[in-house]
């Protein structure tokens, strides 16, 4: 049986996976410029995503890497 800390970690991992997939699906659907612009707008200046496919994929990779460090 999992304790609460393990349950929270599982939920966080699933959330990061779903967010990553959502961003990548939007990349295919809307293109890199639109996705990057939306991410940049939501960040309120805290980070910048380059509006290219490589830039968006790098952002997703960094997002995942930060979570699992």
PDB file of C-alpha atoms in Angstrom:
ATOM      1  CA  UNK A   1       0.000   0.000   0.000  1.00  0.00           C
ATOM      2  CA  UNK A   2       1.346   3.399  -0.976  1.00  0.00           C
ATOM      3  CA  UNK A   3       1.728   6.181   1.519  1.00  0.00           C
ATOM      4  CA  UNK A   4       0.459   9.689   0.781  1.00  0.00           C
ATOM      5  CA  UNK A   5       3.866  10.932  -0.388  1.00  0.00           C
ATOM      6  CA  UNK A   6       4.093   8.163  -2.979  1.00  0.00           C
ATOM      7  CA  UNK A   7       0.542   8.853  -4.127  1.00  0.00           C
ATOM      8  CA  UNK A   8       1.324  12.553  -4.589  1.00  0.00           C
ATOM      9  CA  UNK A   9       4.487  11.694  -6.521  1.00  0.00           C
ATOM     10  CA  UNK A  10       2.511   9.359  -8.806  1.00  0.00           C
ATOM     11  CA  UNK A  11      -0.050  12.104  -9.455  1.00  0.00           C
ATOM     12  CA  UNK A  12       2.704  14.643 -10.206  1.00  0.00           C
ATOM     13  CA  UNK A  13       4.399  12.221 -12.607  1.00  0.00           C
ATOM     14  CA  UNK A  14       1.130  11.587 -14.422  1.00  0.00           C
ATOM     15  CA  UNK A  15       0.446  15.325 -14.587  1.00  0.00           C
ATOM     16  CA  UNK A  16       3.851  16.032 -16.166  1.00  0.00           C
ATOM     17  CA  UNK A  17       3.310  13.203 -18.652  1.00  0.00           C
ATOM     18  CA  UNK A  18      -0.101  14.543 -19.647  1.00  0.00           C
ATOM     19  CA  UNK A  19       1.111  18.138 -19.902  1.00  0.00           C
ATOM     20  CA  UNK A  20       4.013  17.029 -22.082  1.00  0.00           C
ATOM     21  CA  UNK A  21       1.737  15.028 -24.360  1.00  0.00           C
ATOM     22  CA  UNK A  22      -0.731  17.906 -24.574  1.00  0.00           C
ATOM     23  CA  UNK A  23       2.016  20.330 -25.603  1.00  0.00           C
ATOM     24  CA  UNK A  24       3.340  17.914 -28.224  1.00  0.00           C
ATOM     25  CA  UNK A  25      -0.164  17.237 -29.569  1.00  0.00           C
ATOM     26  CA  UNK A  26      -0.788  20.972 -29.807  1.00  0.00           C
ATOM     27  CA  UNK A  27       2.545  21.332 -31.599  1.00  0.00           C
ATOM     28  CA  UNK A  28       1.334  18.949 -34.302  1.00  0.00           C
ATOM     29  CA  UNK A  29      -2.130  20.492 -34.429  1.00  0.00           C
ATOM     30  CA  UNK A  30      -1.367  24.233 -34.257  1.00  0.00           C
ATOM     31  CA  UNK A  31       2.298  24.561 -35.146  1.00  0.00           C
ATOM     32  CA  UNK A  32       5.308  25.645 -33.128  1.00  0.00           C
ATOM     33  CA  UNK A  33       4.802  29.400 -33.287  1.00  0.00           C
ATOM     34  CA  UNK A  34       1.315  29.340 -31.786  1.00  0.00           C
ATOM     35  CA  UNK A  35       2.257  26.834 -29.067  1.00  0.00           C
ATOM     36  CA  UNK A  36       5.420  28.750 -28.127  1.00  0.00           C
ATOM     37  CA  UNK A  37       3.541  32.044 -28.041  1.00  0.00           C
ATOM     38  CA  UNK A  38       0.898  30.594 -25.712  1.00  0.00           C
ATOM     39  CA  UNK A  39       3.537  29.111 -23.404  1.00  0.00           C
ATOM     40  CA  UNK A  40       5.446  32.398 -23.358  1.00  0.00           C
ATOM     41  CA  UNK A  41       2.292  34.366 -22.627  1.00  0.00           C
ATOM     42  CA  UNK A  42       1.343  32.079 -19.732  1.00  0.00           C
ATOM     43  CA  UNK A  43       4.864  32.241 -18.275  1.00  0.00           C
ATOM     44  CA  UNK A  44       4.519  35.995 -17.678  1.00  0.00           C
ATOM     45  CA  UNK A  45       8.209  36.501 -18.461  1.00  0.00           C
ATOM     46  CA  UNK A  46       9.527  33.654 -16.310  1.00  0.00           C
ATOM     47  CA  UNK A  47      10.850  31.724 -19.318  1.00  0.00           C
ATOM     48  CA  UNK A  48      10.976  31.959 -23.097  1.00  0.00           C
ATOM     49  CA  UNK A  49      10.157  29.189 -25.569  1.00  0.00           C
ATOM     50  CA  UNK A  50      11.696  29.630 -29.008  1.00  0.00           C
ATOM     51  CA  UNK A  51       8.828  29.553 -31.547  1.00  0.00           C
ATOM     52  CA  UNK A  52      10.198  26.614 -33.549  1.00  0.00           C
ATOM     53  CA  UNK A  53       9.447  22.918 -33.373  1.00  0.00           C
ATOM     54  CA  UNK A  54      12.879  22.324 -31.865  1.00  0.00           C
ATOM     55  CA  UNK A  55      12.281  25.061 -29.287  1.00  0.00           C
ATOM     56  CA  UNK A  56       8.957  23.608 -28.162  1.00  0.00           C
ATOM     57  CA  UNK A  57      10.368  20.076 -27.991  1.00  0.00           C
ATOM     58  CA  UNK A  58      13.343  21.372 -25.986  1.00  0.00           C
ATOM     59  CA  UNK A  59      10.924  23.066 -23.568  1.00  0.00           C
ATOM     60  CA  UNK A  60       9.036  19.783 -23.074  1.00  0.00           C
ATOM     61  CA  UNK A  61      12.315  17.932 -22.561  1.00  0.00           C
ATOM     62  CA  UNK A  62      13.463  20.498 -19.976  1.00  0.00           C
ATOM     63  CA  UNK A  63      10.099  20.313 -18.239  1.00  0.00           C
ATOM     64  CA  UNK A  64      10.397  16.555 -17.870  1.00  0.00           C
ATOM     65  CA  UNK A  65      14.050  16.699 -16.838  1.00  0.00           C
ATOM     66  CA  UNK A  66      13.328  19.264 -14.094  1.00  0.00           C
ATOM     67  CA  UNK A  67      10.620  17.033 -12.695  1.00  0.00           C
ATOM     68  CA  UNK A  68      12.704  13.880 -12.561  1.00  0.00           C
ATOM     69  CA  UNK A  69      15.978  15.309 -11.214  1.00  0.00           C
TER      70      UNK A  69
END
